[in-house]
């Protein structure tokens, strides 16, 4: 088998030469960090002393002795299983709805719907003002003027409201790379397939969607799913910017903010690597499940 690989490399050496810079960076900044995280997860490493092997201690501590991690795990799962599917479905639905517009209108609509994903980080001050804890906050002002409340509510401080608000803001920014992939994928479908579908007995747009559109977009659907899984599991910025770091009673804590806490503040790199490995495994397993479900589309 090794001989066959080397023959292939020699035969397509120009292609491999062009791929070499990307492969080098991919190995250095993706593959190697994943391997090192797995190795460091079995050590105590504070970046000052040499790593010291501790076996499974970090994993035992993570699940049995770290109450904040359990909160972060629960919040991350809520983000993943609420914002992930909703954002994915919304991205496809909007892309499908604007697909039949003229080229100019479709381009304008794409920019309008994609805009929140572009400017998301720069409008956090607007969201903080909207959910401000005093009477000058837009939401408090509206509710007080309508008579629904008599005193301002500390939206971003009260742990009861923190997570729902973060989920709403994350959904607002959800039409990202997946949306662009769906818009592009819909444009590549052979139009003659729809004509053939009518002759084969397809009677409405939903049958057309299930039997022609979705099966023709499997690569884009899988890519969109992968990107959405990564985004929904790696939520951090929205929590830090709106709820603080750490948030009240860790109500907005996610696995990524917990990793940042131990990795960039406490410098317990071994323990932070343990959490990173757990998060990586969760993403991979979720991706496998979603990919298997997508393979059944159109059947």
PDB file of C-alpha atoms in Angstrom:
ATOM      1  CA  UNK A   1       0.000   0.000   0.000  1.00  0.00           C
ATOM      2  CA  UNK A   2       2.879   2.379   0.796  1.00  0.00           C
ATOM      3  CA  UNK A   3       4.277   1.747  -2.689  1.00  0.00           C
ATOM      4  CA  UNK A   4       0.939   2.739  -4.198  1.00  0.00           C
ATOM      5  CA  UNK A   5       0.862   5.974  -2.183  1.00  0.00           C
ATOM      6  CA  UNK A   6       4.365   6.944  -3.308  1.00  0.00           C
ATOM      7  CA  UNK A   7       3.490   6.149  -6.924  1.00  0.00           C
ATOM      8  CA  UNK A   8       0.454   8.427  -6.621  1.00  0.00           C
ATOM      9  CA  UNK A   9       2.593  11.207  -5.120  1.00  0.00           C
ATOM     10  CA  UNK A  10       5.179  10.908  -7.908  1.00  0.00           C
ATOM     11  CA  UNK A  11       2.468  10.852 -10.573  1.00  0.00           C
ATOM     12  CA  UNK A  12       0.692  13.924  -9.187  1.00  0.00           C
ATOM     13  CA  UNK A  13       3.733  15.681  -7.695  1.00  0.00           C
ATOM     14  CA  UNK A  14       2.700  19.098  -9.069  1.00  0.00           C
ATOM     15  CA  UNK A  15      -0.664  18.869  -7.297  1.00  0.00           C
ATOM     16  CA  UNK A  16       0.950  17.805  -4.031  1.00  0.00           C
ATOM     17  CA  UNK A  17       3.493  20.628  -4.374  1.00  0.00           C
ATOM     18  CA  UNK A  18       0.665  23.168  -4.694  1.00  0.00           C
ATOM     19  CA  UNK A  19      -1.071  21.618  -1.665  1.00  0.00           C
ATOM     20  CA  UNK A  20       2.115  21.561   0.430  1.00  0.00           C
ATOM     21  CA  UNK A  21       1.808  25.069   2.008  1.00  0.00           C
ATOM     22  CA  UNK A  22      -1.783  24.418   3.076  1.00  0.00           C
ATOM     23  CA  UNK A  23      -0.946  20.919   4.348  1.00  0.00           C
ATOM     24  CA  UNK A  24       1.993  22.314   6.334  1.00  0.00           C
ATOM     25  CA  UNK A  25      -0.141  24.943   8.063  1.00  0.00           C
ATOM     26  CA  UNK A  26      -3.001  22.482   8.554  1.00  0.00           C
ATOM     27  CA  UNK A  27      -0.688  20.005  10.268  1.00  0.00           C
ATOM     28  CA  UNK A  28       1.056  22.677  12.375  1.00  0.00           C
ATOM     29  CA  UNK A  29      -2.017  24.607  13.489  1.00  0.00           C
ATOM     30  CA  UNK A  30      -4.792  21.980  13.463  1.00  0.00           C
ATOM     31  CA  UNK A  31      -3.556  18.387  13.633  1.00  0.00           C
ATOM     32  CA  UNK A  32      -0.610  19.026  15.977  1.00  0.00           C
ATOM     33  CA  UNK A  33      -2.606  21.113  18.516  1.00  0.00           C
ATOM     34  CA  UNK A  34      -5.282  18.397  18.679  1.00  0.00           C
ATOM     35  CA  UNK A  35      -2.644  15.734  19.340  1.00  0.00           C
ATOM     36  CA  UNK A  36      -0.869  17.904  21.928  1.00  0.00           C
ATOM     37  CA  UNK A  37      -4.166  18.687  23.678  1.00  0.00           C
ATOM     38  CA  UNK A  38      -4.861  14.977  23.986  1.00  0.00           C
ATOM     39  CA  UNK A  39      -1.358  14.374  25.394  1.00  0.00           C
ATOM     40  CA  UNK A  40      -1.486  17.332  27.809  1.00  0.00           C
ATOM     41  CA  UNK A  41      -4.915  16.248  29.059  1.00  0.00           C
ATOM     42  CA  UNK A  42      -3.164  13.473  30.973  1.00  0.00           C
ATOM     43  CA  UNK A  43      -0.702  15.860  32.619  1.00  0.00           C
ATOM     44  CA  UNK A  44      -0.454  18.692  35.095  1.00  0.00           C
ATOM     45  CA  UNK A  45       1.057  21.547  33.077  1.00  0.00           C
ATOM     46  CA  UNK A  46       1.232  25.189  34.220  1.00  0.00           C
ATOM     47  CA  UNK A  47       3.552  26.467  31.429  1.00  0.00           C
ATOM     48  CA  UNK A  48       6.336  27.080  33.976  1.00  0.00           C
ATOM     49  CA  UNK A  49       7.178  23.580  35.144  1.00  0.00           C
ATOM     50  CA  UNK A  50       7.576  20.639  32.755  1.00  0.00           C
ATOM     51  CA  UNK A  51       4.367  18.632  32.205  1.00  0.00           C
ATOM     52  CA  UNK A  52       3.848  16.000  34.904  1.00  0.00           C
ATOM     53  CA  UNK A  53       1.797  12.880  34.120  1.00  0.00           C
ATOM     54  CA  UNK A  54      -1.330  12.511  36.263  1.00  0.00           C
ATOM     55  CA  UNK A  55      -3.166   9.774  34.369  1.00  0.00           C
ATOM     56  CA  UNK A  56      -6.968  10.109  34.326  1.00  0.00           C
ATOM     57  CA  UNK A  57      -7.026  12.593  37.226  1.00  0.00           C
ATOM     58  CA  UNK A  58      -8.037  15.581  35.052  1.00  0.00           C
ATOM     59  CA  UNK A  59     -10.992  13.677  33.569  1.00  0.00           C
ATOM     60  CA  UNK A  60     -12.131  12.464  36.998  1.00  0.00           C
ATOM     61  CA  UNK A  61     -11.834  15.995  38.377  1.00  0.00           C
ATOM     62  CA  UNK A  62     -13.709  17.398  35.390  1.00  0.00           C
ATOM     63  CA  UNK A  63     -16.836  15.284  35.767  1.00  0.00           C
ATOM     64  CA  UNK A  64     -16.869  14.598  39.516  1.00  0.00           C
ATOM     65  CA  UNK A  65     -15.319  17.650  41.164  1.00  0.00           C
ATOM     66  CA  UNK A  66     -15.916  20.665  38.904  1.00  0.00           C
ATOM     67  CA  UNK A  67     -19.433  22.012  39.454  1.00  0.00           C
ATOM     68  CA  UNK A  68     -18.791  24.978  37.136  1.00  0.00           C
ATOM     69  CA  UNK A  69     -17.892  22.626  34.288  1.00  0.00           C
ATOM     70  CA  UNK A  70     -21.232  20.858  34.691  1.00  0.00           C
ATOM     71  CA  UNK A  71     -22.976  24.245  34.369  1.00  0.00           C
ATOM     72  CA  UNK A  72     -20.822  25.067  31.327  1.00  0.00           C
ATOM     73  CA  UNK A  73     -21.579  21.650  29.802  1.00  0.00           C
ATOM     74  CA  UNK A  74     -25.328  22.123  30.296  1.00  0.00           C
ATOM     75  CA  UNK A  75     -25.234  25.640  28.813  1.00  0.00           C
ATOM     76  CA  UNK A  76     -23.148  24.484  25.846  1.00  0.00           C
ATOM     77  CA  UNK A  77     -25.575  21.642  25.147  1.00  0.00           C
ATOM     78  CA  UNK A  78     -28.502  24.064  25.314  1.00  0.00           C
ATOM     79  CA  UNK A  79     -26.749  26.409  22.877  1.00  0.00           C
ATOM     80  CA  UNK A  80     -25.886  23.507  20.567  1.00  0.00           C
ATOM     81  CA  UNK A  81     -29.306  21.855  20.523  1.00  0.00           C
ATOM     82  CA  UNK A  82     -31.346  25.073  20.396  1.00  0.00           C
ATOM     83  CA  UNK A  83     -29.340  27.517  18.287  1.00  0.00           C
ATOM     84  CA  UNK A  84     -27.743  24.794  16.117  1.00  0.00           C
ATOM     85  CA  UNK A  85     -30.849  23.211  14.518  1.00  0.00           C
ATOM     86  CA  UNK A  86     -32.816  26.480  14.442  1.00  0.00           C
ATOM     87  CA  UNK A  87     -29.932  28.382  12.818  1.00  0.00           C
ATOM     88  CA  UNK A  88     -29.318  25.567  10.334  1.00  0.00           C
ATOM     89  CA  UNK A  89     -32.986  25.327   9.328  1.00  0.00           C
ATOM     90  CA  UNK A  90     -33.337  29.116   9.204  1.00  0.00           C
ATOM     91  CA  UNK A  91     -30.224  29.464   7.031  1.00  0.00           C
ATOM     92  CA  UNK A  92     -31.569  26.970   4.509  1.00  0.00           C
ATOM     93  CA  UNK A  93     -35.122  28.329   4.593  1.00  0.00           C
ATOM     94  CA  UNK A  94     -34.015  31.908   3.902  1.00  0.00           C
ATOM     95  CA  UNK A  95     -31.604  30.770   1.167  1.00  0.00           C
ATOM     96  CA  UNK A  96     -34.385  28.714  -0.442  1.00  0.00           C
ATOM     97  CA  UNK A  97     -36.845  31.603  -0.268  1.00  0.00           C
ATOM     98  CA  UNK A  98     -34.531  34.114  -1.968  1.00  0.00           C
ATOM     99  CA  UNK A  99     -33.220  31.618  -4.540  1.00  0.00           C
ATOM    100  CA  UNK A 100     -35.891  32.430  -7.131  1.00  0.00           C
ATOM    101  CA  UNK A 101     -35.331  36.187  -6.969  1.00  0.00           C
ATOM    102  CA  UNK A 102     -33.514  38.001  -9.751  1.00  0.00           C
ATOM    103  CA  UNK A 103     -29.737  38.115  -9.476  1.00  0.00           C
ATOM    104  CA  UNK A 104     -29.692  41.713  -8.234  1.00  0.00           C
ATOM    105  CA  UNK A 105     -32.446  41.222  -5.658  1.00  0.00           C
ATOM    106  CA  UNK A 106     -30.887  37.939  -4.513  1.00  0.00           C
ATOM    107  CA  UNK A 107     -27.528  39.649  -3.981  1.00  0.00           C
ATOM    108  CA  UNK A 108     -29.139  42.439  -1.975  1.00  0.00           C
ATOM    109  CA  UNK A 109     -31.157  39.967   0.124  1.00  0.00           C
ATOM    110  CA  UNK A 110     -28.033  37.863   0.772  1.00  0.00           C
ATOM    111  CA  UNK A 111     -26.148  40.893   2.076  1.00  0.00           C
ATOM    112  CA  UNK A 112     -29.085  41.971   4.246  1.00  0.00           C
ATOM    113  CA  UNK A 113     -29.519  38.556   5.870  1.00  0.00           C
ATOM    114  CA  UNK A 114     -25.771  37.958   6.225  1.00  0.00           C
ATOM    115  CA  UNK A 115     -25.122  41.412   7.712  1.00  0.00           C
ATOM    116  CA  UNK A 116     -25.779  40.428  11.381  1.00  0.00           C
ATOM    117  CA  UNK A 117     -23.096  37.728  11.126  1.00  0.00           C
ATOM    118  CA  UNK A 118     -20.619  40.321   9.809  1.00  0.00           C
ATOM    119  CA  UNK A 119     -21.334  43.112  12.293  1.00  0.00           C
ATOM    120  CA  UNK A 120     -22.296  40.857  15.221  1.00  0.00           C
ATOM    121  CA  UNK A 121     -19.266  41.647  17.395  1.00  0.00           C
ATOM    122  CA  UNK A 122     -19.455  45.391  16.734  1.00  0.00           C
ATOM    123  CA  UNK A 123     -23.070  45.727  17.891  1.00  0.00           C
ATOM    124  CA  UNK A 124     -22.629  44.217  21.359  1.00  0.00           C
ATOM    125  CA  UNK A 125     -22.812  47.767  22.832  1.00  0.00           C
ATOM    126  CA  UNK A 126     -26.248  48.106  21.202  1.00  0.00           C
ATOM    127  CA  UNK A 127     -27.406  44.859  22.823  1.00  0.00           C
ATOM    128  CA  UNK A 128     -26.011  45.973  26.192  1.00  0.00           C
ATOM    129  CA  UNK A 129     -27.964  49.209  25.859  1.00  0.00           C
ATOM    130  CA  UNK A 130     -31.103  47.334  24.803  1.00  0.00           C
ATOM    131  CA  UNK A 131     -30.879  45.038  27.853  1.00  0.00           C
ATOM    132  CA  UNK A 132     -29.490  47.686  30.215  1.00  0.00           C
ATOM    133  CA  UNK A 133     -30.417  47.166  33.864  1.00  0.00           C
ATOM    134  CA  UNK A 134     -31.659  50.727  34.449  1.00  0.00           C
ATOM    135  CA  UNK A 135     -34.760  52.555  33.275  1.00  0.00           C
ATOM    136  CA  UNK A 136     -32.832  53.959  30.303  1.00  0.00           C
ATOM    137  CA  UNK A 137     -32.416  50.496  28.805  1.00  0.00           C
ATOM    138  CA  UNK A 138     -34.618  50.151  25.739  1.00  0.00           C
ATOM    139  CA  UNK A 139     -36.361  46.962  26.861  1.00  0.00           C
ATOM    140  CA  UNK A 140     -36.975  48.223  30.390  1.00  0.00           C
ATOM    141  CA  UNK A 141     -38.194  51.565  29.039  1.00  0.00           C
ATOM    142  CA  UNK A 142     -40.653  49.913  26.650  1.00  0.00           C
ATOM    143  CA  UNK A 143     -42.023  47.518  29.280  1.00  0.00           C
ATOM    144  CA  UNK A 144     -42.347  50.275  31.901  1.00  0.00           C
ATOM    145  CA  UNK A 145     -44.131  52.609  29.472  1.00  0.00           C
ATOM    146  CA  UNK A 146     -46.555  49.820  28.576  1.00  0.00           C
ATOM    147  CA  UNK A 147     -47.172  49.098  32.259  1.00  0.00           C
ATOM    148  CA  UNK A 148     -45.878  45.522  32.235  1.00  0.00           C
ATOM    149  CA  UNK A 149     -43.269  46.244  34.927  1.00  0.00           C
ATOM    150  CA  UNK A 150     -42.892  48.956  37.535  1.00  0.00           C
ATOM    151  CA  UNK A 151     -39.164  48.617  38.262  1.00  0.00           C
ATOM    152  CA  UNK A 152     -36.257  47.994  35.893  1.00  0.00           C
ATOM    153  CA  UNK A 153     -35.082  44.393  35.503  1.00  0.00           C
ATOM    154  CA  UNK A 154     -31.373  43.553  35.553  1.00  0.00           C
ATOM    155  CA  UNK A 155     -31.583  41.455  32.402  1.00  0.00           C
ATOM    156  CA  UNK A 156     -27.871  40.671  32.030  1.00  0.00           C
ATOM    157  CA  UNK A 157     -27.250  40.225  35.757  1.00  0.00           C
ATOM    158  CA  UNK A 158     -30.222  38.132  36.826  1.00  0.00           C
ATOM    159  CA  UNK A 159     -29.240  34.503  36.172  1.00  0.00           C
ATOM    160  CA  UNK A 160     -32.856  33.752  35.286  1.00  0.00           C
ATOM    161  CA  UNK A 161     -32.625  35.828  32.100  1.00  0.00           C
ATOM    162  CA  UNK A 162     -28.969  35.577  31.085  1.00  0.00           C
ATOM    163  CA  UNK A 163     -29.024  32.329  29.098  1.00  0.00           C
ATOM    164  CA  UNK A 164     -32.283  33.002  27.176  1.00  0.00           C
ATOM    165  CA  UNK A 165     -30.947  36.441  26.165  1.00  0.00           C
ATOM    166  CA  UNK A 166     -27.643  34.973  24.988  1.00  0.00           C
ATOM    167  CA  UNK A 167     -29.504  32.374  22.927  1.00  0.00           C
ATOM    168  CA  UNK A 168     -31.666  35.074  21.301  1.00  0.00           C
ATOM    169  CA  UNK A 169     -28.624  37.199  20.402  1.00  0.00           C
ATOM    170  CA  UNK A 170     -26.779  34.137  19.058  1.00  0.00           C
ATOM    171  CA  UNK A 171     -29.778  33.304  16.865  1.00  0.00           C
ATOM    172  CA  UNK A 172     -29.790  36.892  15.574  1.00  0.00           C
ATOM    173  CA  UNK A 173     -26.214  36.346  14.339  1.00  0.00           C
ATOM    174  CA  UNK A 174     -26.891  32.835  13.058  1.00  0.00           C
ATOM    175  CA  UNK A 175     -27.080  33.334   9.273  1.00  0.00           C
ATOM    176  CA  UNK A 176     -23.372  32.854   8.719  1.00  0.00           C
ATOM    177  CA  UNK A 177     -21.176  30.660   6.522  1.00  0.00           C
ATOM    178  CA  UNK A 178     -23.869  27.954   6.304  1.00  0.00           C
ATOM    179  CA  UNK A 179     -26.270  30.475   4.784  1.00  0.00           C
ATOM    180  CA  UNK A 180     -23.744  31.475   2.103  1.00  0.00           C
ATOM    181  CA  UNK A 181     -23.038  27.809   1.337  1.00  0.00           C
ATOM    182  CA  UNK A 182     -26.761  27.140   0.860  1.00  0.00           C
ATOM    183  CA  UNK A 183     -27.203  30.200  -1.370  1.00  0.00           C
ATOM    184  CA  UNK A 184     -24.299  29.012  -3.553  1.00  0.00           C
ATOM    185  CA  UNK A 185     -25.489  25.381  -3.524  1.00  0.00           C
ATOM    186  CA  UNK A 186     -28.978  26.260  -4.696  1.00  0.00           C
ATOM    187  CA  UNK A 187     -27.505  28.045  -7.709  1.00  0.00           C
ATOM    188  CA  UNK A 188     -25.579  24.955  -8.841  1.00  0.00           C
ATOM    189  CA  UNK A 189     -28.593  22.637  -9.153  1.00  0.00           C
ATOM    190  CA  UNK A 190     -29.322  21.547 -12.713  1.00  0.00           C
ATOM    191  CA  UNK A 191     -32.692  23.105 -13.630  1.00  0.00           C
ATOM    192  CA  UNK A 192     -33.498  20.204 -15.948  1.00  0.00           C
ATOM    193  CA  UNK A 193     -33.901  18.003 -12.847  1.00  0.00           C
ATOM    194  CA  UNK A 194     -37.019  19.949 -11.910  1.00  0.00           C
ATOM    195  CA  UNK A 195     -38.502  19.449 -15.367  1.00  0.00           C
ATOM    196  CA  UNK A 196     -37.775  15.725 -15.155  1.00  0.00           C
ATOM    197  CA  UNK A 197     -39.331  15.689 -11.673  1.00  0.00           C
ATOM    198  CA  UNK A 198     -42.603  17.101 -12.995  1.00  0.00           C
ATOM    199  CA  UNK A 199     -42.730  14.333 -15.586  1.00  0.00           C
ATOM    200  CA  UNK A 200     -42.044  11.751 -12.840  1.00  0.00           C
ATOM    201  CA  UNK A 201     -45.023  12.893 -10.782  1.00  0.00           C
ATOM    202  CA  UNK A 202     -43.721  15.594  -8.415  1.00  0.00           C
ATOM    203  CA  UNK A 203     -46.739  17.767  -7.670  1.00  0.00           C
ATOM    204  CA  UNK A 204     -45.627  20.611  -5.357  1.00  0.00           C
ATOM    205  CA  UNK A 205     -42.638  22.629  -4.101  1.00  0.00           C
ATOM    206  CA  UNK A 206     -42.174  20.517  -0.967  1.00  0.00           C
ATOM    207  CA  UNK A 207     -41.876  17.262  -2.943  1.00  0.00           C
ATOM    208  CA  UNK A 208     -39.511  19.117  -5.255  1.00  0.00           C
ATOM    209  CA  UNK A 209     -37.493  20.227  -2.211  1.00  0.00           C
ATOM    210  CA  UNK A 210     -37.285  16.747  -0.663  1.00  0.00           C
ATOM    211  CA  UNK A 211     -36.645  14.654  -3.788  1.00  0.00           C
ATOM    212  CA  UNK A 212     -34.563  17.033  -5.928  1.00  0.00           C
ATOM    213  CA  UNK A 213     -33.227  20.122  -4.154  1.00  0.00           C
ATOM    214  CA  UNK A 214     -31.922  18.567  -0.931  1.00  0.00           C
ATOM    215  CA  UNK A 215     -30.323  15.437  -2.513  1.00  0.00           C
ATOM    216  CA  UNK A 216     -28.581  17.708  -5.036  1.00  0.00           C
ATOM    217  CA  UNK A 217     -27.094  19.779  -2.209  1.00  0.00           C
ATOM    218  CA  UNK A 218     -25.674  17.062   0.049  1.00  0.00           C
ATOM    219  CA  UNK A 219     -22.097  18.501  -0.031  1.00  0.00           C
ATOM    220  CA  UNK A 220     -23.352  21.961   0.936  1.00  0.00           C
ATOM    221  CA  UNK A 221     -25.704  20.532   3.558  1.00  0.00           C
ATOM    222  CA  UNK A 222     -22.859  18.569   5.176  1.00  0.00           C
ATOM    223  CA  UNK A 223     -20.521  21.578   5.051  1.00  0.00           C
ATOM    224  CA  UNK A 224     -23.214  23.796   6.563  1.00  0.00           C
ATOM    225  CA  UNK A 225     -23.871  21.234   9.289  1.00  0.00           C
ATOM    226  CA  UNK A 226     -20.182  21.012  10.190  1.00  0.00           C
ATOM    227  CA  UNK A 227     -19.840  24.804  10.372  1.00  0.00           C
ATOM    228  CA  UNK A 228     -23.037  25.132  12.403  1.00  0.00           C
ATOM    229  CA  UNK A 229     -21.883  22.449  14.860  1.00  0.00           C
ATOM    230  CA  UNK A 230     -18.559  24.242  15.350  1.00  0.00           C
ATOM    231  CA  UNK A 231     -20.258  27.610  15.880  1.00  0.00           C
ATOM    232  CA  UNK A 232     -22.940  26.337  18.261  1.00  0.00           C
ATOM    233  CA  UNK A 233     -20.497  24.360  20.415  1.00  0.00           C
ATOM    234  CA  UNK A 234     -17.870  27.110  20.560  1.00  0.00           C
ATOM    235  CA  UNK A 235     -20.020  29.987  21.806  1.00  0.00           C
ATOM    236  CA  UNK A 236     -17.947  32.356  23.935  1.00  0.00           C
ATOM    237  CA  UNK A 237     -17.823  35.957  22.686  1.00  0.00           C
ATOM    238  CA  UNK A 238     -21.527  36.648  23.105  1.00  0.00           C
ATOM    239  CA  UNK A 239     -21.393  35.423  26.709  1.00  0.00           C
ATOM    240  CA  UNK A 240     -18.278  37.410  27.587  1.00  0.00           C
ATOM    241  CA  UNK A 241     -19.463  40.636  25.927  1.00  0.00           C
ATOM    242  CA  UNK A 242     -23.009  40.640  27.305  1.00  0.00           C
ATOM    243  CA  UNK A 243     -22.968  38.640  30.555  1.00  0.00           C
ATOM    244  CA  UNK A 244     -19.378  39.290  31.645  1.00  0.00           C
ATOM    245  CA  UNK A 245     -16.484  36.973  32.394  1.00  0.00           C
ATOM    246  CA  UNK A 246     -17.474  35.269  34.598  1.00  0.00           C
ATOM    247  CA  UNK A 247     -21.224  35.846  34.411  1.00  0.00           C
ATOM    248  CA  UNK A 248     -23.497  36.018  37.459  1.00  0.00           C
ATOM    249  CA  UNK A 249     -23.474  32.609  39.171  1.00  0.00           C
ATOM    250  CA  UNK A 250     -21.867  31.339  35.942  1.00  0.00           C
ATOM    251  CA  UNK A 251     -25.304  31.528  34.278  1.00  0.00           C
ATOM    252  CA  UNK A 252     -23.708  32.279  30.890  1.00  0.00           C
ATOM    253  CA  UNK A 253     -20.675  30.009  31.266  1.00  0.00           C
ATOM    254  CA  UNK A 254     -19.898  27.789  28.284  1.00  0.00           C
ATOM    255  CA  UNK A 255     -17.235  25.166  27.750  1.00  0.00           C
ATOM    256  CA  UNK A 256     -15.110  27.587  25.714  1.00  0.00           C
ATOM    257  CA  UNK A 257     -15.243  30.315  28.391  1.00  0.00           C
ATOM    258  CA  UNK A 258     -14.370  27.657  30.990  1.00  0.00           C
ATOM    259  CA  UNK A 259     -11.404  26.598  28.859  1.00  0.00           C
ATOM    260  CA  UNK A 260     -10.350  30.244  28.557  1.00  0.00           C
ATOM    261  CA  UNK A 261     -10.608  30.626  32.334  1.00  0.00           C
ATOM    262  CA  UNK A 262      -8.245  27.737  33.052  1.00  0.00           C
ATOM    263  CA  UNK A 263      -6.050  28.152  29.982  1.00  0.00           C
ATOM    264  CA  UNK A 264      -5.460  31.918  29.792  1.00  0.00           C
ATOM    265  CA  UNK A 265      -6.053  33.084  33.388  1.00  0.00           C
ATOM    266  CA  UNK A 266      -5.124  30.217  35.701  1.00  0.00           C
ATOM    267  CA  UNK A 267      -2.622  28.668  33.258  1.00  0.00           C
ATOM    268  CA  UNK A 268      -3.681  25.133  34.126  1.00  0.00           C
ATOM    269  CA  UNK A 269      -3.023  23.989  30.576  1.00  0.00           C
ATOM    270  CA  UNK A 270      -3.369  20.282  31.344  1.00  0.00           C
ATOM    271  CA  UNK A 271      -6.855  20.762  32.775  1.00  0.00           C
ATOM    272  CA  UNK A 272      -7.838  23.170  29.978  1.00  0.00           C
ATOM    273  CA  UNK A 273      -6.645  20.579  27.436  1.00  0.00           C
ATOM    274  CA  UNK A 274      -8.896  17.997  29.089  1.00  0.00           C
ATOM    275  CA  UNK A 275     -11.928  20.214  28.518  1.00  0.00           C
ATOM    276  CA  UNK A 276     -10.805  20.889  24.938  1.00  0.00           C
ATOM    277  CA  UNK A 277     -10.572  17.146  24.263  1.00  0.00           C
ATOM    278  CA  UNK A 278     -14.075  16.573  25.669  1.00  0.00           C
ATOM    279  CA  UNK A 279     -15.443  19.421  23.531  1.00  0.00           C
ATOM    280  CA  UNK A 280     -13.668  18.039  20.454  1.00  0.00           C
ATOM    281  CA  UNK A 281     -15.140  14.564  21.006  1.00  0.00           C
ATOM    282  CA  UNK A 282     -18.633  16.061  21.443  1.00  0.00           C
ATOM    283  CA  UNK A 283     -18.276  17.940  18.142  1.00  0.00           C
ATOM    284  CA  UNK A 284     -17.024  14.865  16.276  1.00  0.00           C
ATOM    285  CA  UNK A 285     -19.804  12.611  17.592  1.00  0.00           C
ATOM    286  CA  UNK A 286     -22.479  15.216  16.826  1.00  0.00           C
ATOM    287  CA  UNK A 287     -21.061  15.648  13.339  1.00  0.00           C
ATOM    288  CA  UNK A 288     -21.197  11.889  12.728  1.00  0.00           C
ATOM    289  CA  UNK A 289     -24.830  11.712  13.838  1.00  0.00           C
ATOM    290  CA  UNK A 290     -25.855  14.717  11.723  1.00  0.00           C
ATOM    291  CA  UNK A 291     -23.966  13.429   8.660  1.00  0.00           C
ATOM    292  CA  UNK A 292     -25.727  10.062   8.983  1.00  0.00           C
ATOM    293  CA  UNK A 293     -29.107  11.809   9.184  1.00  0.00           C
ATOM    294  CA  UNK A 294     -28.318  13.972   6.150  1.00  0.00           C
ATOM    295  CA  UNK A 295     -27.395  10.868   4.144  1.00  0.00           C
ATOM    296  CA  UNK A 296     -31.038   9.779   4.414  1.00  0.00           C
ATOM    297  CA  UNK A 297     -32.345  12.975   2.815  1.00  0.00           C
ATOM    298  CA  UNK A 298     -34.479  12.248  -0.229  1.00  0.00           C
ATOM    299  CA  UNK A 299     -34.889   8.531   0.539  1.00  0.00           C
TER     300      UNK A 299
END
